[in-house]
Every structure is written in structure tokens, then in C-alpha cells.
Amino acid sequence: MTTEVKDTIEIDGSQGEGGGQILRTALALSLITGRAFSLVNIRAKRPKPGLMRQHLACVQAAVAVGGGAVHCHALGGDGAPAQIGATQLVFTPGPVAGGDYAFAVGSAGSCMLVLQTVLWPLAMATQPSTLTLRGGTHNPMAPSYTFLSHLAPYFAGAGPALFEMELGRHGFYPAGGGEVQVRIQPPAGALSPIALTRRGALVQAWAECLHAGIPRSVAERELGVLQRALDWQPDQLRNRGLRSNEGPGNALQVVLQFEHIAEVLTAFGDKGVSAEEVARQVLREVQAYLAHSAPVGEHLADQLMLPLALAGLQGNKGQYWATTWSEHARTNARVIEQFLPVRFTTQALDGGVLVGMAAASARWS
């Protein structure tokens, strides 16, 4: 997919929710479209603005899949290669090639965000890819390995899954050290349309507590809160003690598997936060989702925007019904619309939002 327009796109990183998603979406679409971009005010609305280590890892991964430093350039405001703390970035993409890649965040930062950056450029390449990702696998404020592994089939619409994941080692904040293998298989033809407007019947529901380097009783208390509140059976409660060297860490996850969609909701243990409060955090999200009828949860709604737009440009328009349309999603939409000749449409529907796409006036091939 290329465009006849080769101008540099100017992006303000302070717009909307002002976080790292602006950077990751811009990197992905720059690689896909071949259009350079200039990003200022990177992560301006975060407590520590600028590129953190995990964001720099995303930039470096984009350079690698874009032909390496010979063809692809990522420069800070001073014209030197981008560094941690940079608040400006000029990115010039190169040709994307599938292959074998290894990316390490170098901290407990989320390696799943690195995957988010390169997934769609590699999914639209002509050859399959294998990624080895190292860093955090289960992080607050980022999609977890569990979330992405359960939801991978839905990114492909009605077509075969575009990627598969295998966890080698968990990684929690602050130690990190996780490792994930990802296999990306581009579709033989065009991307299939995203069409998610029904949940169907609830097939399975369970809670899983991942814990390493903390007392097993913490997990028992967390799962006990969910059991009592949701009236679940013992076989729906999974207490997964991990190797001590994978921690310390604690993630309480609930998986809801319906006929046509899955939802994964997670809360993380932290110093000074009781096991009961961790459980109540995820319980509130579970109850809110179950009280709704829309199939697509808030975080999946963000993730589906790129495949929805890319498939639509290939003639396969789709739509999905989301429980909410967050500021994060609205910001992501504005960035996508700067790169692609599309316009996202939203329509209120039974307390949620029906998300679709309309073509803008531009010629693409």
C-alpha cells in the first residue's frame, strides 16, 4: 500500500490523550504507507514526557523492519539518532521486509507495545516473520501477552489468524525479563473485514492469578473475592504460581469467552494495595462488561482500528460495536486519519458505539 503523496506528516504528540500510542501508530503507518513524519511534544501529557526506554525500543524496531539504518532513519530534534528523553522525532521509513527479528526493551517496559508497533507493517509484507521479544509481558497500561494471545483471532476478521504467540517466560514490572515468540503470517490476499457486532452465548469464564515471588495466600485471597462476587465454581479459579525468578509479580486476569468474541480483563498487584482491592479492581471491570451487550471492550476497540482501516482500504469494509469510545481511541483515530484516506464513523448504539469507516477523497494503490 503506497500513496502518491510523499510529504512529511506533521504530528503533535500533545493532542488528545497525549501518550505513546500516537508514536506507535505513526511508526506503523509510516512503514506501511512510505510517508515520513515529524512528531513533536512526544508523550507531552505523561508524568515523564519524551521517549522512555520502551518507546525507544519501538522506534528501533521500526527502523529494523524498515530496512535497517541504511534505508530507515529516526532522528531526534538535534538531527542525531533518537535517544531516551527525546521530545521530537523525524522518521523516514524504508522498505518493510519480513524475516526473523529479535527486539529487547532492555527494561521491564512492555515488549507487547513493540509488537503493536511492527505487527501491521509485517502483516502486510510479502513474507512471514518470526519475532523474539524480550521485556515486560504483563504490564499496567499496556496490552498483556494474555490479552493479545486470546484476542489474536479477532484481528483477522473472518480470515485465518495473522499471528500466533508463545510465551517463554513471564516478565513483570520492575524486573522484566520476559520472552515471547511471535509468528506473523501475512494473508494470501487482502485483509478480511472486521465484523464484530454480536457476543453470542457465554462459552467459558475463568479467573487466573499469576504470581511469582509473593505468598500463595495473596492469590487465594484475590481469587476468593471473585468467587464470592461472581458465584463461580472452583474449576473456574486458577492459581498459577510461577518460577520465583520470574518475579516478583502478580497479575489477576479474568477471561470471558463468548461464541464470537473474547474479553480479557486484568488488575496488577502493587505495593500498598491489598489483595482484596486488586480483586475488586478487576471485578468492577468484569461486572461492567457483563452488564453491557457490545462485544468489543474498551481496549480491544483501540487495537481494532488499524486492521479495520487497512482492510477497508482494500475493499473490505467492516464495523464493530464497542462498549465505549475513549479519548485514547479518538486520539488514535486522528493519527490514522493523517496517514490514510479514511474517516472513522461512530454511532451511538444501546449505551455503546458502533464504529465504522468511510473513505476520504484520495487515491491509493
Coordinates of C-alpha atoms in Angstrom, one line a residue:
M1 CA 0.0 0.0 0.0
T2 CA 1.6 3.3 -1.1
T3 CA 0.5 6.8 -1.7
E4 CA 1.4 9.2 -4.4
V5 CA 1.9 12.0 -1.8
K6 CA 5.4 11.9 -0.3
D7 CA 5.2 15.0 2.0
T8 CA 6.2 14.8 5.7
I9 CA 3.3 14.5 8.0
E10 CA 3.4 16.9 11.0
I11 CA 2.0 15.4 14.2
D12 CA 1.6 17.0 17.6
G13 CA 2.1 14.4 20.4
S14 CA 0.2 16.6 22.9
Q15 CA -3.1 16.1 21.1
G16 CA -5.9 14.2 22.8
E17 CA -4.6 11.8 25.4
G18 CA -1.0 12.7 24.6
G19 CA 0.6 9.3 25.2
G20 CA 2.8 6.8 23.5
Q21 CA 0.1 5.3 21.2
I22 CA 0.5 8.3 19.0
L23 CA 4.1 7.4 18.4
R24 CA 3.4 3.7 17.8
T25 CA 0.6 4.3 15.4
A26 CA 2.6 6.8 13.5
L27 CA 5.6 4.4 13.2
A28 CA 3.4 1.6 12.0
L29 CA 1.6 3.7 9.3
S30 CA 4.8 5.4 8.2
L31 CA 6.2 2.0 7.4
I32 CA 3.0 0.9 5.7
T33 CA 2.5 4.0 3.6
G34 CA 6.1 5.0 3.0
R35 CA 5.3 8.5 4.3
A36 CA 7.8 10.2 6.6
F37 CA 6.5 12.1 9.7
S38 CA 7.7 14.6 12.2
L39 CA 6.4 14.2 15.8
V40 CA 6.8 16.9 18.4
N41 CA 5.8 17.0 22.1
I42 CA 6.2 13.3 22.4
R43 CA 4.2 11.9 25.4
A44 CA 3.6 15.5 26.5
K45 CA 0.7 14.6 28.9
R46 CA 2.6 11.9 30.7
P47 CA 4.4 12.5 34.1
K48 CA 7.8 11.9 32.3
P49 CA 7.4 13.3 28.8
G50 CA 9.6 12.2 25.9
L51 CA 10.8 8.7 24.8
M52 CA 11.2 6.2 27.6
R53 CA 13.2 3.0 27.1
Q54 CA 10.2 1.0 25.8
H55 CA 9.3 3.8 23.4
L56 CA 12.8 4.0 22.0
A57 CA 12.7 0.2 21.6
C58 CA 9.6 0.7 19.4
V59 CA 11.4 3.3 17.3
Q60 CA 14.4 0.9 16.9
A61 CA 12.2 -2.0 16.0
A62 CA 10.5 0.2 13.3
V63 CA 13.9 1.1 11.9
A64 CA 14.9 -2.6 11.8
V65 CA 11.8 -3.8 9.9
G66 CA 12.1 -0.8 7.6
G67 CA 15.3 -2.0 6.1
G68 CA 17.7 -1.0 8.9
A69 CA 19.6 2.2 9.4
V70 CA 20.8 2.2 5.7
H71 CA 17.2 2.8 4.5
C72 CA 15.2 4.0 7.5
H73 CA 16.1 6.9 9.7
A74 CA 14.8 8.0 13.2
L75 CA 16.3 11.3 14.3
G76 CA 15.8 13.5 17.3
G77 CA 15.3 17.2 17.2
D78 CA 19.0 17.8 17.1
G79 CA 19.4 15.7 14.0
A80 CA 21.2 12.9 15.8
P81 CA 19.8 9.4 16.3
A82 CA 16.8 9.4 18.6
Q83 CA 17.6 8.9 22.3
I84 CA 15.8 8.3 25.6
G85 CA 14.2 11.6 26.7
A86 CA 13.8 13.0 23.2
T87 CA 10.6 15.0 22.7
Q88 CA 10.9 15.3 18.9
L89 CA 11.3 12.7 16.2
V90 CA 11.7 12.8 12.5
F91 CA 11.1 9.3 11.0
T92 CA 11.8 8.4 7.4
P93 CA 10.7 4.9 6.5
G94 CA 12.4 2.3 4.3
P95 CA 11.0 -0.8 2.6
V96 CA 9.5 -3.3 5.0
A97 CA 10.7 -6.9 4.8
G98 CA 9.5 -10.0 6.6
G99 CA 12.1 -12.2 8.3
D100 CA 13.5 -13.1 11.7
Y101 CA 13.9 -10.3 14.2
A102 CA 14.8 -10.0 17.9
F103 CA 13.8 -6.9 19.9
A104 CA 14.7 -6.3 23.6
V105 CA 13.2 -3.4 25.6
G106 CA 16.2 -3.6 28.0
S107 CA 14.0 -2.9 31.0
A108 CA 10.7 -4.0 32.4
G109 CA 8.9 -1.9 29.8
S110 CA 6.3 -3.7 27.7
C111 CA 7.6 -5.8 24.8
M112 CA 3.9 -6.1 23.7
L113 CA 4.0 -2.5 22.8
V114 CA 6.9 -3.2 20.5
L115 CA 4.8 -5.9 18.8
Q116 CA 2.0 -3.4 18.5
T117 CA 4.4 -1.1 16.5
V118 CA 5.6 -3.7 13.9
L119 CA 2.7 -6.1 13.7
W120 CA 0.7 -4.5 10.9
P121 CA 3.7 -3.5 8.7
L122 CA 4.9 -7.1 8.9
A123 CA 1.4 -8.4 8.4
M124 CA 1.3 -6.5 5.1
A125 CA 4.7 -7.7 4.0
T126 CA 5.2 -10.4 1.3
Q127 CA 7.0 -12.8 3.6
P128 CA 6.2 -14.2 7.1
S129 CA 8.1 -13.1 10.1
T130 CA 9.3 -14.5 13.4
L131 CA 9.8 -12.2 16.3
T132 CA 11.6 -12.8 19.6
L133 CA 10.5 -10.1 22.1
R134 CA 12.1 -9.5 25.5
G135 CA 10.9 -7.3 28.3
G136 CA 7.6 -7.0 30.2
T137 CA 4.9 -9.4 29.2
H138 CA 2.3 -8.3 31.7
N139 CA 2.4 -4.6 32.4
P140 CA -0.1 -2.0 33.6
M141 CA -1.2 0.5 30.8
A142 CA -0.3 -2.0 28.1
P143 CA -1.9 -5.0 26.4
S144 CA -0.6 -8.1 28.1
Y145 CA 0.6 -11.3 26.5
T146 CA -2.6 -13.0 27.8
F147 CA -4.8 -10.3 26.2
L148 CA -3.1 -10.5 22.8
S149 CA -2.9 -14.3 22.7
H150 CA -6.6 -14.7 23.4
L151 CA -7.7 -11.9 21.0
A152 CA -5.3 -12.6 18.1
P153 CA -8.0 -14.4 16.0
Y154 CA -10.3 -11.4 16.0
F155 CA -7.7 -9.1 14.4
A156 CA -8.1 -11.1 11.2
G157 CA -11.8 -10.7 10.8
A158 CA -13.2 -13.8 9.2
G159 CA -9.8 -14.8 7.8
P160 CA -7.2 -17.1 9.4
A161 CA -5.2 -15.6 12.3
L162 CA -2.4 -13.4 11.2
F163 CA -0.2 -14.0 14.2
E164 CA 0.4 -16.6 16.9
M165 CA 2.3 -16.2 20.2
E166 CA 4.2 -18.4 22.5
L167 CA 5.3 -17.4 26.0
G168 CA 8.7 -18.5 27.0
R169 CA 9.0 -16.5 30.3
H170 CA 6.8 -14.1 32.1
G171 CA 8.0 -10.6 32.7
F172 CA 6.6 -8.2 35.4
Y173 CA 7.5 -4.7 36.5
P174 CA 10.1 -3.9 37.8
A175 CA 12.3 -6.9 37.0
G176 CA 11.1 -7.6 33.4
G177 CA 13.0 -10.5 31.8
G178 CA 10.0 -11.9 29.9
E179 CA 10.3 -13.5 26.5
V180 CA 7.7 -14.1 23.8
Q181 CA 7.9 -15.7 20.3
V182 CA 5.5 -14.3 17.7
R183 CA 4.9 -15.8 14.2
I184 CA 3.3 -13.4 11.7
Q185 CA 1.7 -14.8 8.6
P186 CA 0.6 -12.2 6.0
P187 CA -2.7 -13.1 4.4
A188 CA -2.6 -14.6 0.9
G189 CA -4.9 -11.9 -0.4
A190 CA -6.5 -8.8 1.1
L191 CA -7.2 -8.4 4.8
S192 CA -10.6 -9.7 5.8
P193 CA -13.1 -7.2 7.1
I194 CA -13.6 -6.7 10.9
A195 CA -17.2 -7.6 11.7
L196 CA -17.9 -7.8 15.4
T197 CA -21.4 -6.9 16.4
R198 CA -22.5 -9.8 18.5
R199 CA -21.1 -11.6 21.5
G200 CA -23.2 -14.8 21.2
A201 CA -23.6 -17.0 24.3
L202 CA -21.0 -17.2 27.0
V203 CA -19.0 -20.3 26.5
Q204 CA -16.4 -20.2 29.2
A205 CA -15.4 -17.9 32.0
W206 CA -12.4 -18.2 34.4
A207 CA -10.0 -16.2 36.6
E208 CA -6.3 -16.8 36.6
C209 CA -3.9 -15.4 39.1
L210 CA -0.3 -15.3 38.0
H211 CA 2.2 -14.8 40.9
A212 CA 5.9 -15.1 41.4
G213 CA 7.9 -14.2 44.4
I214 CA 4.9 -13.4 46.6
P215 CA 2.9 -15.6 49.1
R216 CA 0.5 -18.0 47.6
S217 CA -2.1 -16.8 50.0
V218 CA -2.2 -13.5 48.1
A219 CA -3.5 -15.3 45.1
E220 CA -6.0 -17.2 47.2
R221 CA -7.4 -14.0 48.6
E222 CA -7.7 -12.4 45.2
L223 CA -9.5 -15.4 43.7
G224 CA -11.7 -15.7 46.7
V225 CA -13.1 -12.2 46.2
L226 CA -14.1 -13.1 42.6
Q227 CA -15.5 -16.5 43.6
R228 CA -17.9 -14.9 46.1
A229 CA -18.9 -12.0 44.0
L230 CA -19.4 -13.9 40.7
D231 CA -20.6 -17.2 42.3
W232 CA -18.0 -19.1 40.3
Q233 CA -17.1 -22.8 40.8
P234 CA -13.6 -23.9 42.0
D235 CA -12.7 -25.1 38.5
Q236 CA -13.1 -21.5 37.2
L237 CA -10.3 -20.3 39.6
R238 CA -6.8 -20.9 38.5
N239 CA -3.9 -20.3 41.0
R240 CA -0.8 -20.2 38.9
G241 CA 2.4 -20.0 40.8
L242 CA 5.4 -19.2 38.6
R243 CA 9.1 -19.7 39.0
S244 CA 10.4 -17.3 41.7
N245 CA 12.9 -15.9 39.3
E246 CA 10.1 -14.6 37.0
G247 CA 9.0 -12.2 39.7
P248 CA 8.2 -10.5 41.8
G249 CA 4.9 -10.1 40.1
N250 CA 1.2 -10.5 40.4
A251 CA -1.5 -10.3 37.7
L252 CA -5.1 -11.2 38.3
Q253 CA -6.8 -12.0 35.0
V254 CA -10.4 -12.8 34.0
V255 CA -11.1 -14.4 30.6
L256 CA -14.6 -14.3 29.2
Q257 CA -15.0 -16.4 26.1
F258 CA -18.2 -15.9 24.1
E259 CA -19.2 -17.5 20.8
H260 CA -18.0 -14.6 18.7
I261 CA -15.6 -12.7 20.9
A262 CA -13.3 -12.9 24.0
E263 CA -12.6 -10.3 26.6
V264 CA -9.5 -10.3 29.0
L265 CA -9.6 -8.0 32.0
T266 CA -6.6 -7.6 34.3
A267 CA -5.5 -5.9 37.5
F268 CA -2.0 -5.9 38.9
G269 CA -0.7 -6.2 42.4
D270 CA 1.3 -3.4 43.8
K271 CA 3.0 -2.3 47.0
G272 CA 0.5 -0.9 49.5
V273 CA -2.5 -2.3 47.6
S274 CA -4.3 -5.2 49.3
A275 CA -5.2 -8.4 47.5
E276 CA -8.8 -7.6 48.0
E277 CA -8.5 -4.3 46.3
V278 CA -6.7 -5.8 43.4
A279 CA -9.6 -8.3 43.0
R280 CA -12.2 -5.5 43.3
Q281 CA -10.5 -3.5 40.6
V282 CA -10.8 -6.3 38.0
L283 CA -14.3 -7.3 39.4
R284 CA -15.6 -3.8 38.6
E285 CA -14.5 -4.2 35.0
V286 CA -15.9 -7.7 34.7
Q287 CA -19.3 -6.6 36.1
A288 CA -19.4 -3.5 33.8
Y289 CA -18.6 -5.6 30.7
L290 CA -21.1 -8.3 31.6
A291 CA -23.8 -5.6 32.1
H292 CA -23.3 -4.5 28.5
S293 CA -24.2 -6.1 25.2
A294 CA -21.5 -4.8 23.0
P295 CA -18.8 -7.4 22.1
V296 CA -15.8 -5.2 21.9
G297 CA -14.3 -3.9 25.1
E298 CA -12.6 -0.5 25.5
H299 CA -9.0 -1.8 24.9
L300 CA -9.8 -4.0 22.0
A301 CA -11.6 -1.1 20.4
D302 CA -8.3 0.7 20.2
Q303 CA -6.5 -2.3 18.8
L304 CA -9.0 -3.0 16.0
M305 CA -8.8 0.5 14.5
L306 CA -5.8 -0.2 12.2
P307 CA -7.0 -3.5 10.8
L308 CA -10.4 -2.0 10.3
A309 CA -8.9 0.9 8.3
L310 CA -6.4 -1.2 6.3
A311 CA -9.0 -3.8 5.3
G312 CA -11.4 -1.1 4.3
L313 CA -8.9 0.4 2.0
Q314 CA -8.5 -3.0 0.3
G315 CA -12.3 -3.0 -0.3
N316 CA -13.3 -5.0 2.8
K317 CA -15.2 -2.5 4.9
G318 CA -16.3 -3.7 8.4
Q319 CA -17.6 -2.4 11.7
Y320 CA -17.6 -3.3 15.3
W321 CA -19.7 -2.5 18.3
A322 CA -17.7 -1.2 21.3
T323 CA -18.7 -0.7 24.9
T324 CA -17.1 2.8 24.8
W325 CA -15.2 5.1 22.5
S326 CA -12.4 6.5 24.7
E327 CA -10.2 9.6 24.4
H328 CA -7.4 7.1 23.6
A329 CA -9.4 5.8 20.7
R330 CA -10.3 9.2 19.4
T331 CA -6.7 10.3 19.5
N332 CA -5.7 7.1 17.6
A333 CA -8.3 7.8 15.0
R334 CA -6.9 11.3 14.4
V335 CA -3.4 9.9 13.8
I336 CA -4.7 7.2 11.5
E337 CA -6.6 9.7 9.5
Q338 CA -3.5 11.8 9.0
F339 CA -1.8 8.9 7.2
L340 CA -4.7 7.1 5.5
P341 CA -7.5 8.4 3.3
V342 CA -10.2 7.2 5.7
R343 CA -12.6 8.7 8.2
F344 CA -13.8 6.8 11.3
T345 CA -17.5 7.0 11.9
T346 CA -19.2 6.4 15.3
Q347 CA -22.9 5.9 16.0
A348 CA -24.4 5.6 19.5
L349 CA -25.9 2.1 20.0
D350 CA -27.5 0.8 23.2
G351 CA -25.1 2.5 25.5
G352 CA -22.1 1.7 23.3
V353 CA -20.7 2.9 20.0
L354 CA -20.9 1.3 16.5
V355 CA -17.5 2.1 14.9
G356 CA -17.2 2.0 11.1
M357 CA -15.1 3.7 8.4
A358 CA -15.8 6.0 5.4
A359 CA -13.3 6.6 2.6
A360 CA -11.9 10.1 2.2
S361 CA -11.1 11.6 -1.1
A362 CA -7.6 10.4 -2.1
R363 CA -6.1 7.9 -4.5
W364 CA -4.2 4.9 -3.1
S365 CA -2.8 1.7 -4.5

